[in-house]
């Protein structure tokens, strides 16, 4: 008769798990009356812990303090008021609207930028009143993205609570220059924005390796205005 015994122990290291268990065996001889004998033995098993690719190269979110210290975001209005735990606030410089159609293709050879018109701020109140619709916004701040980082832009909670959204996609590793975004006013009553209002927050994520970096047409740009496929950065 084989019976499972007690659990003896567990040992774990960085790469191995050792599992030990005790078993006992009892044998009886019917011709020997009540004679019996018990044998005990142990079973030991090793389990290899799988090693995942890039186990040492993990992504990390940079703190606002590190972003400011490394000057990854520049031309800040007020450092202490824009530095946040997980990123840095981006502030409103100008608002534009599109006045023509745009063309987008696969390799940018036929790309045609849409024409835009800048919307003025009130000279007295330094505000702008926007009705529901889509707008192009430029931020005061510029960025310098390291070749081992990427960045994302998110709307501040006070903005989306007001019925306004911000979209800017991924900011590529190696990009340097101006920052802008698509702003959509969903609030049916519109929104009033002050110049230099904090609209968004940029968040930096460190990648597992250094890449060649962005070298496209918008490198070193001074605004978020679209460019034709054959146009060079100014």
Coordinates of C-alpha atoms in Angstrom, one line a residue:
X1 CA 0.0 0.0 0.0
X2 CA 1.4 3.4 -1.0
X3 CA 0.1 6.4 0.9
X4 CA 0.9 10.1 0.2
X5 CA 2.7 11.6 3.1
X6 CA 3.3 15.1 4.4
X7 CA 4.6 18.1 2.6
X8 CA 8.2 18.6 3.7
X9 CA 9.3 21.9 2.3
X10 CA 9.6 24.4 -0.5
X11 CA 12.7 26.4 -1.5
X12 CA 12.8 29.1 -4.1
X13 CA 15.7 31.0 -5.7
X14 CA 15.9 33.4 -8.6
X15 CA 15.9 30.6 -11.2
X16 CA 14.7 27.4 -9.5
X17 CA 11.9 26.1 -7.2
X18 CA 12.6 23.0 -5.1
X19 CA 9.6 21.0 -4.0
X20 CA 10.0 18.2 -1.4
X21 CA 7.4 15.7 -0.3
X22 CA 7.5 12.6 1.9
X23 CA 5.9 9.2 1.0
X24 CA 5.5 6.0 3.0
X25 CA 4.9 2.4 1.9
X26 CA 3.4 -0.3 4.1
X27 CA 3.6 -4.0 3.3
X28 CA 1.8 -6.9 5.0
X29 CA 2.3 -10.6 4.8
X30 CA -1.0 -12.5 5.3
X31 CA 0.8 -15.7 6.2
X32 CA 2.8 -13.9 8.9
X33 CA -0.1 -12.8 10.9
X34 CA 0.1 -9.2 12.0
X35 CA 3.7 -8.8 10.7
X36 CA 4.2 -5.6 8.6
X37 CA 6.9 -3.2 7.7
X38 CA 6.8 0.5 6.7
X39 CA 9.3 2.2 4.4
X40 CA 9.6 5.9 4.0
X41 CA 11.2 7.9 1.2
X42 CA 11.2 11.4 -0.2
X43 CA 10.5 12.8 -3.6
X44 CA 12.3 16.0 -4.7
X45 CA 11.4 18.0 -7.8
X46 CA 13.0 21.0 -9.4
X47 CA 11.0 23.5 -11.5
X48 CA 12.8 25.9 -13.8
X49 CA 11.4 29.5 -13.6
X50 CA 10.9 30.7 -17.2
X51 CA 13.1 33.6 -18.3
X52 CA 11.1 36.1 -20.2
X53 CA 12.5 38.2 -23.0
X54 CA 13.7 41.6 -21.9
X55 CA 13.3 40.6 -18.3
X56 CA 15.9 43.2 -17.4
X57 CA 14.7 45.8 -19.8
X58 CA 11.4 47.0 -18.5
X59 CA 9.4 50.0 -19.4
X60 CA 9.2 52.8 -16.8
X61 CA 7.1 56.0 -16.5
X62 CA 9.3 59.0 -15.8
X63 CA 8.2 61.3 -12.9
X64 CA 7.4 64.9 -13.5
X65 CA 10.5 65.8 -11.4
X66 CA 12.8 63.8 -13.7
X67 CA 11.2 65.3 -16.9
X68 CA 11.8 68.8 -15.6
X69 CA 15.3 68.1 -14.3
X70 CA 16.4 66.6 -17.6
X71 CA 14.7 69.4 -19.5
X72 CA 12.7 67.0 -21.7
X73 CA 9.9 69.6 -21.7
X74 CA 11.0 73.2 -22.3
X75 CA 9.6 76.7 -22.4
X76 CA 7.5 76.1 -19.3
X77 CA 5.3 79.0 -18.0
X78 CA 5.9 78.1 -14.3
X79 CA 7.9 75.0 -13.4
X80 CA 6.5 74.2 -10.0
X81 CA 2.9 74.7 -11.2
X82 CA 3.3 72.5 -14.3
X83 CA 5.3 69.7 -12.8
X84 CA 3.0 66.8 -11.8
X85 CA 3.7 63.4 -10.2
X86 CA 3.5 61.5 -13.5
X87 CA 4.1 64.1 -16.1
X88 CA 4.2 67.8 -17.0
X89 CA 1.2 70.1 -17.9
X90 CA 1.0 71.6 -21.3
X91 CA -0.4 75.1 -21.7
X92 CA -2.4 76.9 -24.4
X93 CA -0.6 79.1 -26.9
X94 CA -3.0 79.5 -29.8
X95 CA -6.1 78.0 -31.3
X96 CA -6.8 77.4 -35.1
X97 CA -9.4 76.0 -37.3
X98 CA -9.1 74.3 -40.7
X99 CA -10.2 76.2 -43.8
X100 CA -9.5 73.6 -46.5
X101 CA -9.4 69.8 -47.1
X102 CA -6.3 67.7 -46.5
X103 CA -4.9 64.7 -48.4
X104 CA -3.3 61.8 -46.6
X105 CA -1.6 58.9 -48.4
X106 CA 0.7 55.9 -47.5
X107 CA 4.2 57.2 -48.1
X108 CA 3.5 61.0 -47.7
X109 CA 4.5 61.7 -51.3
X110 CA 1.0 63.0 -52.1
X111 CA 0.2 64.4 -48.7
X112 CA -1.4 67.9 -48.8
X113 CA -1.7 69.9 -45.6
X114 CA -5.0 71.6 -44.7
X115 CA -5.0 75.4 -44.6
X116 CA -5.7 76.9 -41.2
X117 CA -6.9 80.2 -39.7
X118 CA -5.8 81.4 -36.3
X119 CA -8.5 82.4 -33.9
X120 CA -7.8 85.5 -31.8
X121 CA -8.0 85.9 -28.0
X122 CA -9.9 88.8 -26.5
X123 CA -7.4 91.6 -25.9
X124 CA -9.0 92.6 -22.6
X125 CA -9.9 89.3 -20.9
X126 CA -7.2 87.2 -22.7
X127 CA -9.8 84.5 -23.3
X128 CA -11.3 82.8 -26.3
X129 CA -14.8 81.4 -26.5
X130 CA -15.2 78.2 -28.5
X131 CA -18.4 76.7 -29.8
X132 CA -18.8 72.9 -30.2
X133 CA -16.5 71.6 -32.9
X134 CA -12.9 70.5 -33.6
X135 CA -9.9 72.8 -33.2
X136 CA -6.1 72.6 -33.6
X137 CA -4.3 73.9 -30.5
X138 CA -0.6 74.7 -30.1
X139 CA 1.1 74.5 -26.8
X140 CA 3.7 76.9 -25.4
X141 CA 6.0 74.1 -24.5
X142 CA 8.5 72.3 -26.7
X143 CA 9.9 68.8 -26.2
X144 CA 13.1 66.9 -26.7
X145 CA 12.3 63.2 -26.6
X146 CA 15.3 60.9 -25.8
X147 CA 15.9 58.0 -28.2
X148 CA 15.0 55.5 -25.5
X149 CA 11.6 57.2 -24.6
X150 CA 8.2 57.8 -26.1
X151 CA 5.6 60.3 -24.9
X152 CA 1.8 60.5 -24.8
X153 CA -0.5 63.4 -24.3
X154 CA -3.6 63.2 -22.1
X155 CA -6.3 65.8 -21.4
X156 CA -6.4 67.2 -17.9
X157 CA -9.3 66.0 -15.9
X158 CA -10.7 69.5 -15.5
X159 CA -10.9 69.7 -19.3
X160 CA -12.9 66.5 -20.0
X161 CA -15.1 67.3 -17.1
X162 CA -15.9 70.5 -19.0
X163 CA -16.9 68.5 -22.1
X164 CA -13.6 69.0 -24.0
X165 CA -11.2 66.4 -25.3
X166 CA -7.6 66.4 -26.4
X167 CA -5.9 63.9 -28.8
X168 CA -2.3 63.9 -29.9
X169 CA -1.3 60.3 -30.4
X170 CA 2.3 59.1 -29.7
X171 CA 5.3 61.4 -29.6
X172 CA 8.1 59.4 -31.2
X173 CA 11.5 58.7 -29.6
X174 CA 14.0 61.3 -30.9
X175 CA 11.5 64.0 -31.8
X176 CA 12.4 67.6 -31.0
X177 CA 10.1 70.6 -31.5
X178 CA 6.7 72.1 -31.0
X179 CA 3.7 70.3 -29.5
X180 CA 0.1 70.5 -30.6
X181 CA -3.1 68.5 -30.4
X182 CA -6.6 68.1 -31.8
X183 CA -9.1 69.6 -29.4
X184 CA -12.8 68.7 -29.6
X185 CA -15.4 70.8 -27.8
X186 CA -18.3 68.4 -27.0
X187 CA -20.1 70.6 -24.5
X188 CA -23.2 71.9 -26.4
X189 CA -22.7 75.3 -24.6
X190 CA -19.1 75.7 -25.6
X191 CA -16.1 76.5 -23.5
X192 CA -14.1 79.6 -22.5
X193 CA -10.4 79.2 -22.4
X194 CA -7.8 81.6 -21.0
X195 CA -4.4 82.0 -22.8
X196 CA -1.8 79.8 -21.1
X197 CA -4.6 77.6 -19.6
X198 CA -3.4 74.1 -18.6
X199 CA -5.1 71.8 -21.1
X200 CA -3.1 68.6 -21.2
X201 CA -0.4 66.5 -19.5
X202 CA 2.5 64.9 -21.3
X203 CA 3.7 61.5 -19.9
X204 CA 7.1 60.0 -20.8
X205 CA 7.7 56.2 -20.9
X206 CA 11.2 54.8 -21.0
X207 CA 11.5 51.9 -23.6
X208 CA 13.5 48.7 -23.3
X209 CA 16.2 49.9 -25.7
X210 CA 17.5 52.9 -27.6
X211 CA 16.2 53.3 -31.2
X212 CA 17.3 55.4 -34.2
X213 CA 14.6 58.0 -33.4
X214 CA 12.2 60.2 -35.4
X215 CA 13.6 61.8 -38.5
X216 CA 10.4 62.9 -40.3
X217 CA 9.2 66.1 -41.8
X218 CA 8.1 67.6 -38.5
X219 CA 11.5 67.3 -36.8
X220 CA 12.5 70.7 -35.2
X221 CA 9.1 72.2 -36.2
X222 CA 8.0 75.4 -34.5
X223 CA 4.2 74.8 -34.8
X224 CA 1.8 72.0 -35.2
X225 CA 0.6 73.1 -38.6
X226 CA 0.5 70.3 -41.2
X227 CA 3.1 70.1 -44.0
X228 CA 2.9 68.9 -47.5
X229 CA 4.8 65.7 -48.4
X230 CA 7.6 67.6 -50.2
X231 CA 7.9 70.4 -47.7
X232 CA 11.0 70.6 -45.4
X233 CA 10.9 71.6 -41.8
X234 CA 11.5 75.3 -41.3

